[in-house]
Tab-separated table of C-alpha atoms in Angstrom:
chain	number	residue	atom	x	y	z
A	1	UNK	CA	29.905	-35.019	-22.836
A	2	UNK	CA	26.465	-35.682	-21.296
A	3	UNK	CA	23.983	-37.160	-23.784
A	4	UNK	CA	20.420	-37.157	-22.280
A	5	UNK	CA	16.895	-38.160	-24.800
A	6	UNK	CA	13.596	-38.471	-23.598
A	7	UNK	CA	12.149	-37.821	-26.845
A	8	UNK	CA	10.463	-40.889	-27.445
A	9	UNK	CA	8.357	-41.228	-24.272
A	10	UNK	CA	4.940	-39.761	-23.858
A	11	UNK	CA	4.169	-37.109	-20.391
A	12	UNK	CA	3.203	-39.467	-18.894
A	13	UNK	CA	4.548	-41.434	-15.770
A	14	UNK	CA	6.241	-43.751	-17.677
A	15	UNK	CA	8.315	-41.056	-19.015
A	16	UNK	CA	9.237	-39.707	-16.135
A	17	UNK	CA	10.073	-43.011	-15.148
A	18	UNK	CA	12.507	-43.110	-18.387
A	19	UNK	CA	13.593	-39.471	-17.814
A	20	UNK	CA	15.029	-41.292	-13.981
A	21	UNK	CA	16.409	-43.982	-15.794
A	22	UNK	CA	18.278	-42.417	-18.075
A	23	UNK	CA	20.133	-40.121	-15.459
A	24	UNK	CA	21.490	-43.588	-13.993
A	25	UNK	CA	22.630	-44.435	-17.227
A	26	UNK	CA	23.842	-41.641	-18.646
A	27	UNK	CA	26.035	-39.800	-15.163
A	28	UNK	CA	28.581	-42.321	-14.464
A	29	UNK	CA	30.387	-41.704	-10.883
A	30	UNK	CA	27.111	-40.401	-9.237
A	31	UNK	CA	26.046	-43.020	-7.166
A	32	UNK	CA	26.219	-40.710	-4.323
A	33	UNK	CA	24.295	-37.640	-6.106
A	34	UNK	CA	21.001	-36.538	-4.922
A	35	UNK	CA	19.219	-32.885	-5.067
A	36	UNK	CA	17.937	-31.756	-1.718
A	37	UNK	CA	14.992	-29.729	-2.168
A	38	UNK	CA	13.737	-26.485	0.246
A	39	UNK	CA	11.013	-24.247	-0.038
A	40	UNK	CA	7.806	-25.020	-1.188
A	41	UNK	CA	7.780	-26.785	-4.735
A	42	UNK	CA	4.236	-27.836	-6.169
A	43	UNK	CA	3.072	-30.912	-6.846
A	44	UNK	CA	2.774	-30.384	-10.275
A	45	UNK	CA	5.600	-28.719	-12.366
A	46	UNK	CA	5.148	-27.750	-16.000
A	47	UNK	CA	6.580	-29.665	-19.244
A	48	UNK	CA	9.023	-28.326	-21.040
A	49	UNK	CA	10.412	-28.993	-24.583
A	50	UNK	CA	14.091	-28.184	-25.800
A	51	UNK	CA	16.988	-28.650	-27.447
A	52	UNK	CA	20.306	-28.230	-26.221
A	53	UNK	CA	23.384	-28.733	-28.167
A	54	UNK	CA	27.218	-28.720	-27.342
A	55	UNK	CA	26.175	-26.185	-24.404
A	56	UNK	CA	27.325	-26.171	-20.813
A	57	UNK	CA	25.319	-27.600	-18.128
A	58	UNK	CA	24.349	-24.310	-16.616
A	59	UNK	CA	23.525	-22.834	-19.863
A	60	UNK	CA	21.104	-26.185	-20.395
A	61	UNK	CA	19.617	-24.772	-17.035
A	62	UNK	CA	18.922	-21.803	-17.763
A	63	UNK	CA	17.299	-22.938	-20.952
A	64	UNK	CA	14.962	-25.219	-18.469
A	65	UNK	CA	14.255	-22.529	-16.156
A	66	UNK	CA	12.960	-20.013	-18.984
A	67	UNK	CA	10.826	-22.769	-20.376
A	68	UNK	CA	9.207	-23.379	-16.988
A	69	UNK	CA	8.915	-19.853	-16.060
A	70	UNK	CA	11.208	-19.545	-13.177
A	71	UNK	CA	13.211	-17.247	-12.234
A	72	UNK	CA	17.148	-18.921	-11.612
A	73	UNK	CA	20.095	-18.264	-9.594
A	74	UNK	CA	23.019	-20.253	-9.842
A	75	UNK	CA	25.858	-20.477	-7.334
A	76	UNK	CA	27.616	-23.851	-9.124
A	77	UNK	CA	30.353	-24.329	-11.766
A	78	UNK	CA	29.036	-24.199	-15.145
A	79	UNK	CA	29.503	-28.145	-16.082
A	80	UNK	CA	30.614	-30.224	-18.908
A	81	UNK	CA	29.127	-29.955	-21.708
A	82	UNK	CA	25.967	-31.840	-22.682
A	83	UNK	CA	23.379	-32.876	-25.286
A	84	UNK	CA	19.499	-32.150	-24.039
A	85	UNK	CA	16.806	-33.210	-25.989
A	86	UNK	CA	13.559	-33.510	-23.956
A	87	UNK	CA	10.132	-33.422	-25.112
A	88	UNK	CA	7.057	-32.830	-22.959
A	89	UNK	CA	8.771	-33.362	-19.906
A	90	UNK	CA	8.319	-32.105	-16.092
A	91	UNK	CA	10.549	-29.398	-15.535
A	92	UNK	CA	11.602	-30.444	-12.285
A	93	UNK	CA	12.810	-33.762	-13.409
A	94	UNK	CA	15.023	-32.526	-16.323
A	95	UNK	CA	16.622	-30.108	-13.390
A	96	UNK	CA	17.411	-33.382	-11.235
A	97	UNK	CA	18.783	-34.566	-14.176
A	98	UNK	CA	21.272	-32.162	-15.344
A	99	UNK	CA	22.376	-31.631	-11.952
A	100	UNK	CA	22.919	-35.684	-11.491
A	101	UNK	CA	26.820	-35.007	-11.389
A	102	UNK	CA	27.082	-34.036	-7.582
A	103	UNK	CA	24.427	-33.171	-4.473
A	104	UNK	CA	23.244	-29.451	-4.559
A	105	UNK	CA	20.435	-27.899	-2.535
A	106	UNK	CA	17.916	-26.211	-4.094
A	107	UNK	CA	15.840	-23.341	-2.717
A	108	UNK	CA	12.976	-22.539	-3.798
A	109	UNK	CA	10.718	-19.118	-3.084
A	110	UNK	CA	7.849	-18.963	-5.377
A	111	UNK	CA	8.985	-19.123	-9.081
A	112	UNK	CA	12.804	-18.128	-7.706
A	113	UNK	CA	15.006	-21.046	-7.673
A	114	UNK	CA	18.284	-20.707	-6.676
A	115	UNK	CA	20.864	-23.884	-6.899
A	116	UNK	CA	24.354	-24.173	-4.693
A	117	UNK	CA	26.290	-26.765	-4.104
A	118	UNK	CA	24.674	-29.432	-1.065
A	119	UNK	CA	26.973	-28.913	2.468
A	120	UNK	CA	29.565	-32.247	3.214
A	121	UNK	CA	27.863	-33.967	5.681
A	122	UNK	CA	30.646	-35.271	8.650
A	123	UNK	CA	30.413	-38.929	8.700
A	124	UNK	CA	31.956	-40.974	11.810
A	125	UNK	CA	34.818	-43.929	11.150
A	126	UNK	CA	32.347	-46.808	10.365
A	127	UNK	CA	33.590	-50.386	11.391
A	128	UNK	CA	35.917	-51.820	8.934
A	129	UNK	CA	34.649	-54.545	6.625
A	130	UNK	CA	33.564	-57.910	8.033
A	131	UNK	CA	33.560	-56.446	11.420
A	132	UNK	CA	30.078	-55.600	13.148
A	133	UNK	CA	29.221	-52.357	14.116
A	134	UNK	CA	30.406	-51.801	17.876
A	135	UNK	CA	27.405	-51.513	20.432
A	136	UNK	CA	25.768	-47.638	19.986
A	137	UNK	CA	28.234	-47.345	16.766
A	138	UNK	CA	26.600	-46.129	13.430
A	139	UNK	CA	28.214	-44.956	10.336
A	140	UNK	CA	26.269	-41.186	10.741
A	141	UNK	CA	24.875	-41.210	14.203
A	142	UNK	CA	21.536	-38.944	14.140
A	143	UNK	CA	23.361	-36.718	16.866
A	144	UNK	CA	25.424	-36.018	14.342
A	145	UNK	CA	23.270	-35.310	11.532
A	146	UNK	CA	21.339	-32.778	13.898
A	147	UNK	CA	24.109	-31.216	15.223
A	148	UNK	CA	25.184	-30.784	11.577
A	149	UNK	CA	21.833	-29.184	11.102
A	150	UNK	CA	21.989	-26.536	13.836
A	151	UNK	CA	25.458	-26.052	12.924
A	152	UNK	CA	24.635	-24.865	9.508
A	153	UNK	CA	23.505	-20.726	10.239
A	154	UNK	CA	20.587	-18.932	9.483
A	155	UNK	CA	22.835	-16.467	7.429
A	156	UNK	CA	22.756	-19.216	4.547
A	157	UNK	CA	19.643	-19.475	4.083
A	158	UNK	CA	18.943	-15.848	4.461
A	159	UNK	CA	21.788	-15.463	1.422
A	160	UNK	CA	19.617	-17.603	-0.590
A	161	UNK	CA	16.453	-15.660	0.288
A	162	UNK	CA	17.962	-12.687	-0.807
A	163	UNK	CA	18.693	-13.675	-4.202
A	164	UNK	CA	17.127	-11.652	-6.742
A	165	UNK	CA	15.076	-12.547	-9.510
A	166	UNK	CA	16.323	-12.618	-13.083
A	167	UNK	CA	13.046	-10.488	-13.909
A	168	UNK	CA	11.624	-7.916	-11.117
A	169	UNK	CA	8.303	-8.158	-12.689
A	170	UNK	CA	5.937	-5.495	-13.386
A	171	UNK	CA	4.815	-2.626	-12.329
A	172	UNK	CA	0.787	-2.869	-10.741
A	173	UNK	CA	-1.511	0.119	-10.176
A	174	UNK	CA	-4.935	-0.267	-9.461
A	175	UNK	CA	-7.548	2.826	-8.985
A	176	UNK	CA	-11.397	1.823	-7.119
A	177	UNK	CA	-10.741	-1.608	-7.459
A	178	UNK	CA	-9.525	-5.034	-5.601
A	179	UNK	CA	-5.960	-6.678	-6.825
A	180	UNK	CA	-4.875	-10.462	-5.988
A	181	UNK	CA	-1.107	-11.294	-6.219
A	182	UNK	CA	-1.001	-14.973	-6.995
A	183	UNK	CA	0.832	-17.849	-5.769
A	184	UNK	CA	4.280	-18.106	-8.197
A	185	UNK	CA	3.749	-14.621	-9.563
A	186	UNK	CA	6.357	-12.240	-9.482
A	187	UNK	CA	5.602	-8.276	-10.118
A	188	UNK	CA	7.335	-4.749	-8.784
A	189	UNK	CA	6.072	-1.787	-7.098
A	190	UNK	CA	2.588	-2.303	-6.150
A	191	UNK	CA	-0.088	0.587	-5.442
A	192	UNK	CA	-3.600	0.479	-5.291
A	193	UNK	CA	-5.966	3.275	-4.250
A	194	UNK	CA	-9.686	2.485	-3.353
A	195	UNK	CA	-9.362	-0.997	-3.105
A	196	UNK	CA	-7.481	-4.126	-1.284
A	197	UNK	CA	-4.601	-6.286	-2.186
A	198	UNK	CA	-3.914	-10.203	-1.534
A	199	UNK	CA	-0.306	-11.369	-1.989
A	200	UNK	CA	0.503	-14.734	-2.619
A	201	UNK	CA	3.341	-14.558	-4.119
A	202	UNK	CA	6.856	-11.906	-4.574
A	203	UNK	CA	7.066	-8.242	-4.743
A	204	UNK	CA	10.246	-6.725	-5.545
A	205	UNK	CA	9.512	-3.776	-5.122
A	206	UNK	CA	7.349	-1.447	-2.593
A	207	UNK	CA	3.742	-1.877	-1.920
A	208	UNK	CA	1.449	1.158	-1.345
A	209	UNK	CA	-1.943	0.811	-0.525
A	210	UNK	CA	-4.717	4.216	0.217
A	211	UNK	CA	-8.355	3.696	1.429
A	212	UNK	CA	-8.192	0.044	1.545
A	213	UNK	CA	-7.128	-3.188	3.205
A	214	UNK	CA	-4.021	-5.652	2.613
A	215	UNK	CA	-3.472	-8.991	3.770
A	216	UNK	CA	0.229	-10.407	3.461
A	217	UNK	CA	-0.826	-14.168	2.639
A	218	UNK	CA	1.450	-17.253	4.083
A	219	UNK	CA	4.347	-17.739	1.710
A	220	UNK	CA	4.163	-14.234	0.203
A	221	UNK	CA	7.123	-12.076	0.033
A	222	UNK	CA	7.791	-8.047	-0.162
A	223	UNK	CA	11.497	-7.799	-0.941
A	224	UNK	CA	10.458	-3.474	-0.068
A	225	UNK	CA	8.679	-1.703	2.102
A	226	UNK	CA	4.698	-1.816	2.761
A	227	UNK	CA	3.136	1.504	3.165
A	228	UNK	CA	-0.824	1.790	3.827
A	229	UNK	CA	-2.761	4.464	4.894
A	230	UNK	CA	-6.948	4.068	5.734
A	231	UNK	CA	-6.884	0.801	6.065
A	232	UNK	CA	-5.945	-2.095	8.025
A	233	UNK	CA	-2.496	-4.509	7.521
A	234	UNK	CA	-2.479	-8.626	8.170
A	235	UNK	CA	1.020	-9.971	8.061
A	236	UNK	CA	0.099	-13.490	8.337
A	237	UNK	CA	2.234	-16.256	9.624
A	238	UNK	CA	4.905	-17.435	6.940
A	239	UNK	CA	4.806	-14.016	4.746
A	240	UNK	CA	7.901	-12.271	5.174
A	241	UNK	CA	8.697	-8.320	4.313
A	242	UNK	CA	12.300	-7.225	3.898
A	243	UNK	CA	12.175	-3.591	4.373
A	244	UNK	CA	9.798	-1.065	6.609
A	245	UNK	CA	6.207	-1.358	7.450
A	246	UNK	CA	4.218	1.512	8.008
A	247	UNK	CA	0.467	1.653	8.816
A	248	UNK	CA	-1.647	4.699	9.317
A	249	UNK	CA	-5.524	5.307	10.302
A	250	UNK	CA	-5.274	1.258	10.467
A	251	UNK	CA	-4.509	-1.520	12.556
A	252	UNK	CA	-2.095	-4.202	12.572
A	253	UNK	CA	-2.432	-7.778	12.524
A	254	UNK	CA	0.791	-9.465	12.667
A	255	UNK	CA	1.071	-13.359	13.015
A	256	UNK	CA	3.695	-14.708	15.617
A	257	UNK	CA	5.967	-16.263	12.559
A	258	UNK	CA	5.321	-13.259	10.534
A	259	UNK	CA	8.962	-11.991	9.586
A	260	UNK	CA	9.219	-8.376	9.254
A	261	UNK	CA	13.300	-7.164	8.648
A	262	UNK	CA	12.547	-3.136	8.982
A	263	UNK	CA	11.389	-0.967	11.555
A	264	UNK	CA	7.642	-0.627	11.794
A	265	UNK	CA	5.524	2.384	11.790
A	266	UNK	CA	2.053	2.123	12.861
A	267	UNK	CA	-0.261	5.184	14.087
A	268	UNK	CA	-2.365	2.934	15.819
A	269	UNK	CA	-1.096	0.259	18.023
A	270	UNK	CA	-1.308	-3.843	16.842
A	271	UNK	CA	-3.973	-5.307	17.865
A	272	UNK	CA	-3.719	-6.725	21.517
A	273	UNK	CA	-2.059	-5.173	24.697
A	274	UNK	CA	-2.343	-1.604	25.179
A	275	UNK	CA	-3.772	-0.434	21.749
A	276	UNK	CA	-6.978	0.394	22.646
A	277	UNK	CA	-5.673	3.299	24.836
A	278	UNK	CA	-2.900	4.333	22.379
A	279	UNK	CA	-5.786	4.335	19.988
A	280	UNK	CA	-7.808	6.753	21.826
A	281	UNK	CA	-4.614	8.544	22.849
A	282	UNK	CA	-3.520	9.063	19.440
A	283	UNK	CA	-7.156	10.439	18.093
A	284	UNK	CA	-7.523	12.665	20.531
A	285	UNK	CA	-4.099	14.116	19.868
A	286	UNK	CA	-4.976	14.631	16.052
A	287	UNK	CA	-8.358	15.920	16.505
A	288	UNK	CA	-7.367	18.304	19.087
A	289	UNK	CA	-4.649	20.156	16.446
A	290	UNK	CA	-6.675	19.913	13.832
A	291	UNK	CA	-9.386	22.042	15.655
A	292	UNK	CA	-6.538	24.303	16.461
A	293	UNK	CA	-5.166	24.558	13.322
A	294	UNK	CA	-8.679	25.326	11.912
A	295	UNK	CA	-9.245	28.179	14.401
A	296	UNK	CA	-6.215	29.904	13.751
A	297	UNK	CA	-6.295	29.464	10.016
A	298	UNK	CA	-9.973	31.274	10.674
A	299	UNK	CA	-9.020	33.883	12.680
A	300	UNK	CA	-5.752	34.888	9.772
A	301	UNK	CA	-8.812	34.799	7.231
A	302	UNK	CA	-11.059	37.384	9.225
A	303	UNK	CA	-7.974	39.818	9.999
A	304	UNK	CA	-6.977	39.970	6.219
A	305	UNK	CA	-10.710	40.191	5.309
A	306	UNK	CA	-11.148	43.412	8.566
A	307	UNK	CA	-7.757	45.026	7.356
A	308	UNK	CA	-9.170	45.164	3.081
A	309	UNK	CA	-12.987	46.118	3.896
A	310	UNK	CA	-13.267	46.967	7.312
A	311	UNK	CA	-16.695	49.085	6.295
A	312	UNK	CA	-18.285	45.851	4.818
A	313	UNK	CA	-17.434	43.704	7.692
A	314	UNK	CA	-18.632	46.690	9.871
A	315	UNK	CA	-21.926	46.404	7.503
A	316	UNK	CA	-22.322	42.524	8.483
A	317	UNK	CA	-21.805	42.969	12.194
A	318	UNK	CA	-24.418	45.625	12.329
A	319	UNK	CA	-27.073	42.977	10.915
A	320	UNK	CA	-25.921	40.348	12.854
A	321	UNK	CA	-26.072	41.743	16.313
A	322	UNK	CA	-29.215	43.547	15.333
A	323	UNK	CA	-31.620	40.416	13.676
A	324	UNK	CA	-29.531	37.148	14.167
A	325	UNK	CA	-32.522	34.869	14.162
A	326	UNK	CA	-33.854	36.299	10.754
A	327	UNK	CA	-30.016	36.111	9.229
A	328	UNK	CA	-30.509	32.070	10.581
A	329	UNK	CA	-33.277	31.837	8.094
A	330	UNK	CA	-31.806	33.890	5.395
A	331	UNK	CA	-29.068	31.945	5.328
A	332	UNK	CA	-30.712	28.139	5.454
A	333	UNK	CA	-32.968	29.401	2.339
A	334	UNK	CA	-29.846	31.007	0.882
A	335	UNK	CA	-27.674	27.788	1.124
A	336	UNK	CA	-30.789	25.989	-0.152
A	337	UNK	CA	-31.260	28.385	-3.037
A	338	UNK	CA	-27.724	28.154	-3.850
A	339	UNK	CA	-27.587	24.161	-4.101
A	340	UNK	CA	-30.458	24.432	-6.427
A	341	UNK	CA	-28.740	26.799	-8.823
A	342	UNK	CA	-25.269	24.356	-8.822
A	343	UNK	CA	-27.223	21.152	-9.809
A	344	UNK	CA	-29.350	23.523	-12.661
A	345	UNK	CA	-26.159	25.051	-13.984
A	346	UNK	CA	-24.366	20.827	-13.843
A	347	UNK	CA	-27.323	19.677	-16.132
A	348	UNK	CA	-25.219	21.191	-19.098
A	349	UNK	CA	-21.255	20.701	-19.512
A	350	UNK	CA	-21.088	24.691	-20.303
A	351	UNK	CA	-22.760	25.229	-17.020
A	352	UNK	CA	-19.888	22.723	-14.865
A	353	UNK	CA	-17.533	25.591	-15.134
A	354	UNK	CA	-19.934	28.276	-13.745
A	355	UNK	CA	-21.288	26.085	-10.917
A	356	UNK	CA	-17.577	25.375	-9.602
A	357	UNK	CA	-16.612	28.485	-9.535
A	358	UNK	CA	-19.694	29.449	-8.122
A	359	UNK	CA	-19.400	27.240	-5.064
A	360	UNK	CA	-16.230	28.091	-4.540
A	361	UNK	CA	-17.099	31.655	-4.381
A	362	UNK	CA	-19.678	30.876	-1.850
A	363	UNK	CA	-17.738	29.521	0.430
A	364	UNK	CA	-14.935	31.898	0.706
A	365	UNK	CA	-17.951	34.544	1.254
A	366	UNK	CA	-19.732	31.913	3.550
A	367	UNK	CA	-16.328	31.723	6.060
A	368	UNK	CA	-16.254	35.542	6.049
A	369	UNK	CA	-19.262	36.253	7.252
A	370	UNK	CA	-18.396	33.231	9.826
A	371	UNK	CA	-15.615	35.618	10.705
A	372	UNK	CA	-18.281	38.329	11.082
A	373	UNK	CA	-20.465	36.349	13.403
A	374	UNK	CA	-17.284	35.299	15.533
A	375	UNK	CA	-16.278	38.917	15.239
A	376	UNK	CA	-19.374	40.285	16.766
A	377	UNK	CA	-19.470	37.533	19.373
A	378	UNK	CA	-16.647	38.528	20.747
A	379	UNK	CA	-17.182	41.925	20.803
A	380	UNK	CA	-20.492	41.258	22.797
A	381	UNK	CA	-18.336	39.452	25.491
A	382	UNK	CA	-15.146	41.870	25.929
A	383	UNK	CA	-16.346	45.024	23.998
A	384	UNK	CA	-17.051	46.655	27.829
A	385	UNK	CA	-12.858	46.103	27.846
A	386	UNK	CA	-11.326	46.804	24.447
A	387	UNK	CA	-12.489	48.320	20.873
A	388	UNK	CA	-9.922	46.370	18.687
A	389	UNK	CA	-11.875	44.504	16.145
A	390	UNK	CA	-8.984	42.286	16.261
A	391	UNK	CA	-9.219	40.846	19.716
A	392	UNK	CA	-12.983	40.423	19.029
A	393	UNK	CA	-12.409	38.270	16.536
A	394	UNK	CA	-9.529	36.180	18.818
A	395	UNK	CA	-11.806	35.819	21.485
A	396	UNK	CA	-14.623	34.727	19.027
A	397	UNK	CA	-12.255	31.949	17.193
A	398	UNK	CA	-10.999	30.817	20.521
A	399	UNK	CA	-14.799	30.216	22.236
A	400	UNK	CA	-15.641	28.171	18.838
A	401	UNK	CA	-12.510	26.374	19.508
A	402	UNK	CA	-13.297	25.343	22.857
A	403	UNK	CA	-16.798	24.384	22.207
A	404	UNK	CA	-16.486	22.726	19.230
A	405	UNK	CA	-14.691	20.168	21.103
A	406	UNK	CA	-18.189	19.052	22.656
A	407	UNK	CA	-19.568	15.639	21.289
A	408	UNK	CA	-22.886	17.071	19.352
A	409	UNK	CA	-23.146	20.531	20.773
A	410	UNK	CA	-19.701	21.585	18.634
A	411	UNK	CA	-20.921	20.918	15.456
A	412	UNK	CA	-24.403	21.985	15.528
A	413	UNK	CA	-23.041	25.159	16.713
A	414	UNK	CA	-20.434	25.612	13.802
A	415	UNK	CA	-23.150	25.061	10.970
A	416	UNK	CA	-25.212	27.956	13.147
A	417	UNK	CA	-22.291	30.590	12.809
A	418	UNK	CA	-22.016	29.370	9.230
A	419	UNK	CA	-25.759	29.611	8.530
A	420	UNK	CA	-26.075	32.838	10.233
A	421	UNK	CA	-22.757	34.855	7.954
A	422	UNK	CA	-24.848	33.194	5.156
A	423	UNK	CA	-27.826	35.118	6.346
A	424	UNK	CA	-26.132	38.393	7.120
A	425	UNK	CA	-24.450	38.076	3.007
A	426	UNK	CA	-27.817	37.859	1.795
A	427	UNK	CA	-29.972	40.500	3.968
A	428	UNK	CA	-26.916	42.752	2.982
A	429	UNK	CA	-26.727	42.152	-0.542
A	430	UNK	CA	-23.269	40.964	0.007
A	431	UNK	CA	-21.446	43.467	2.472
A	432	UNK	CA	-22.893	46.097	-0.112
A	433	UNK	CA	-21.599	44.823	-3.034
A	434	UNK	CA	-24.990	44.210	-4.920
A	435	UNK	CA	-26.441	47.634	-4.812
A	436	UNK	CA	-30.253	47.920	-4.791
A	437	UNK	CA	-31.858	49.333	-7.808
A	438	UNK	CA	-33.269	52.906	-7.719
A	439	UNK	CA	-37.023	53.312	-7.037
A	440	UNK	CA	-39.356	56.505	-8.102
A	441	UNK	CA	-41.275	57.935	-10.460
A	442	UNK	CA	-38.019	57.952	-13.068
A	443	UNK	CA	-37.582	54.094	-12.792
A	444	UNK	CA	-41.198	53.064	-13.267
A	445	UNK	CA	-42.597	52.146	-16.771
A	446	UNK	CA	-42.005	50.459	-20.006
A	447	UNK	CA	-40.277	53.827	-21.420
A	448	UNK	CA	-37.856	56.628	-20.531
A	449	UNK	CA	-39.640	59.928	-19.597
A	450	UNK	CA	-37.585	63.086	-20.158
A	451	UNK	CA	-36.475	65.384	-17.736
């Protein structure tokens, strides 16, 4: 059994001078033990203060590492038992000291620690006492100390990498906001909309970032898969990302030691070589079916709306062709008129209700007289070659598709069809739907007159 006190010294260099001491004195047959330390450890460790009795070493460990705040994975026999009482200690130094019965390696990745046993170095026949060394003779050549560093693979160290966390950490959401992921903290899934995100330190789980920028810091680790969309991605050098990447309406910034284990998705090229022109390549694509996609979602809307009311839409193609410029005005007032009534009617929360379903109204009867306008377009270019209100409107939804396309000219020309259906709804009292109120002799004065 293992007895090991460091109650009576102060946190303060001497006692961590005592705390060395005392693993001489207490480990007998360790002359030769040593823990090799990888990663990045700080240069300040917490204290810790415990009691451990008649419990085996890696139980003693794991006491340590909960005390500190790490996170612990053990690959080494569980130990003798020993006696632990430490007060106000680094943590660091009471590990070195329960593991002062052999040479391990420890690896460290943020607050994940994970301890195996150190690799037997091959050591050369050294001369034989009271003989000197022969000339170019060593007892561990440095040839062979670096060829027993390449020979030791990547794979290892991967292994260790891999380990996961007693604790996963937390789940993070974050809504209009910024979030940082600090150095040593550990947390899960990770989504933030309206905002950016810093890592420092591990996620376990997947990241997920809308309308907003992330930066991958040096060190920082993503054990998922990063997902952003809106915004740009920096995978700096050092930061490392186990599963997929994918980037959309963003760039790409990936540092040349940047370690990225899945496939990568991104809509827009990295940043460098040829992205500029699978930038523009890819935009153009988008915005070309998207203008399709509009045009033939407008054309289904105007046959369903010819096929119910055919005589209304008749009614709004008869005032467009015959006064378009005065269904322009009608409609910019009308639009203007409307606007005014939705912000009086949001003054009150009763009103809310009414004002949404207002402007929703208003623009389902806004796109049909669109149709109208694209309707009667058409049927002013091929109505010398065919009656079918149909086709009209094909042709009309197929010219707006090609011309919106223009830089400047497209637009300006959609709000004018829009405007002008607005115009038509209000000189014709919606399609006829509003009927006028009757006028004569009958309908005139405060009082009823009898027949």
């Amino acid at each position: 059994m293992r007895v090991v006190s460091t109650g009576l010294f102060s946190s303060s260099r001497l006692g961590a001078a005592a705390l060395g001491a005392a693993v001489g004195i207490s480990v007998s047959g360790a002359a030769t033990a040593e823990v090799i330390r990888k990663g990045s450890w700080p240069e300040v460790e917490p204290k810790v203060s415990l009691e451990v009795r008649g419990e085996p070493r890696n139980e003693a460990l794991r006491r340590v590492a909960r005390e500190a705040g790490w996170s612990l994975v053990l690959n080494v026999p569980p130990g003798e038992v020993v006696e632990l009482h430490v007060q106000s200690q680094p943590a660091d130094k009471v590990l070195e000291l329960l593991l002062a019965d052999g040479s391990y390696v420890a690896t460290r990745d943020g607050d994940l620690i994970a301890i195996a046993p150190a690799p037997a170095a091959p050591r050369s026949a050294g001369p034989l006492p009271g003989q000197p060394a022969l000339p170019g003779q060593s007892a561990l050549p440095d040839d062979a100390e670096d060829e027993d560093q390449q020979a030791r693979p990547d794979d290892a160290e991967d292994e260790d990498e891999q380990a996961r966390p007693a604790s996963r950490g937390r789940d993070r959401f974050v809504t209009g906001g910024s979030l940082r992921i600090e150095r040593g903290e550990v947390v899960h899934d990770v989504s933030v909309i309206g905002g950016s995100l810093d890592v420092w330190g591990t996620v376990t789980g997947d990241i997920d970032v809308m309308g907003g920028s992330t930066h991958l810091h040096e060190g920082a680790r993503v054990r998922g898969d990063v997902s952003t969309v809106g915004g740009p991605l920096t995978v700096a050098d050092g930061a490392r990302v186990d599963g997929d990447v994918d980037v959309v309406g963003g760039p790409l910034h990936r540092g040349e030691r940047a370690r990225i284990k899945g496939d990568v998705n991104n809509e827009v090229s990295p940043v460098g070589g040829d992205g500029a022109s699978a930038k523009g390549s890819s935009t153009l694509a988008r915005r070309a079916g998207n203008a399709v996609t509009r045009a033939a979602l407008l054309f289904a809307f105007g046959a369903v709306m010819l096929a119910l009311w055919p005589r209304r839409m008749e009614a709004l193609k008869v005032e467009i062709a015959a006064r378009p410029m005065k269904s322009f005005a009608l409609g910019v007032m009308g639009v203007l008129g409307a606007l005014a009534v939705a912000v009086a009617l949001c003054v009150t929360l009763i009103g809310v209700p009414f004002a949404v379903i207002g402007l929703l109204l208003a623009v389902i009867a806004v796109v049909a007289g669109g149709c109208a306008v694209l309707e009667t377009a058409g049927a002013g270019l091929f109505g010398h070659r065919t009656k079918n209100p149909y086709v009209h409107l094909a042709i009309g939804c197929l010219g707006l598709l090609l011309v919106s396309g223009i830089p400047y000219v497209g637009p300006a020309l959609c709000a004018a069809v829009a405007l002008i259906g607005a115009g038509a709804l209000v000189a014709t009292r919606l399609a006829g739907l509003l009927r006028p109120r009757p006028r004569g002799d009958a309908a005139t004065g405060p009082y009823r007159t009898s027949p």
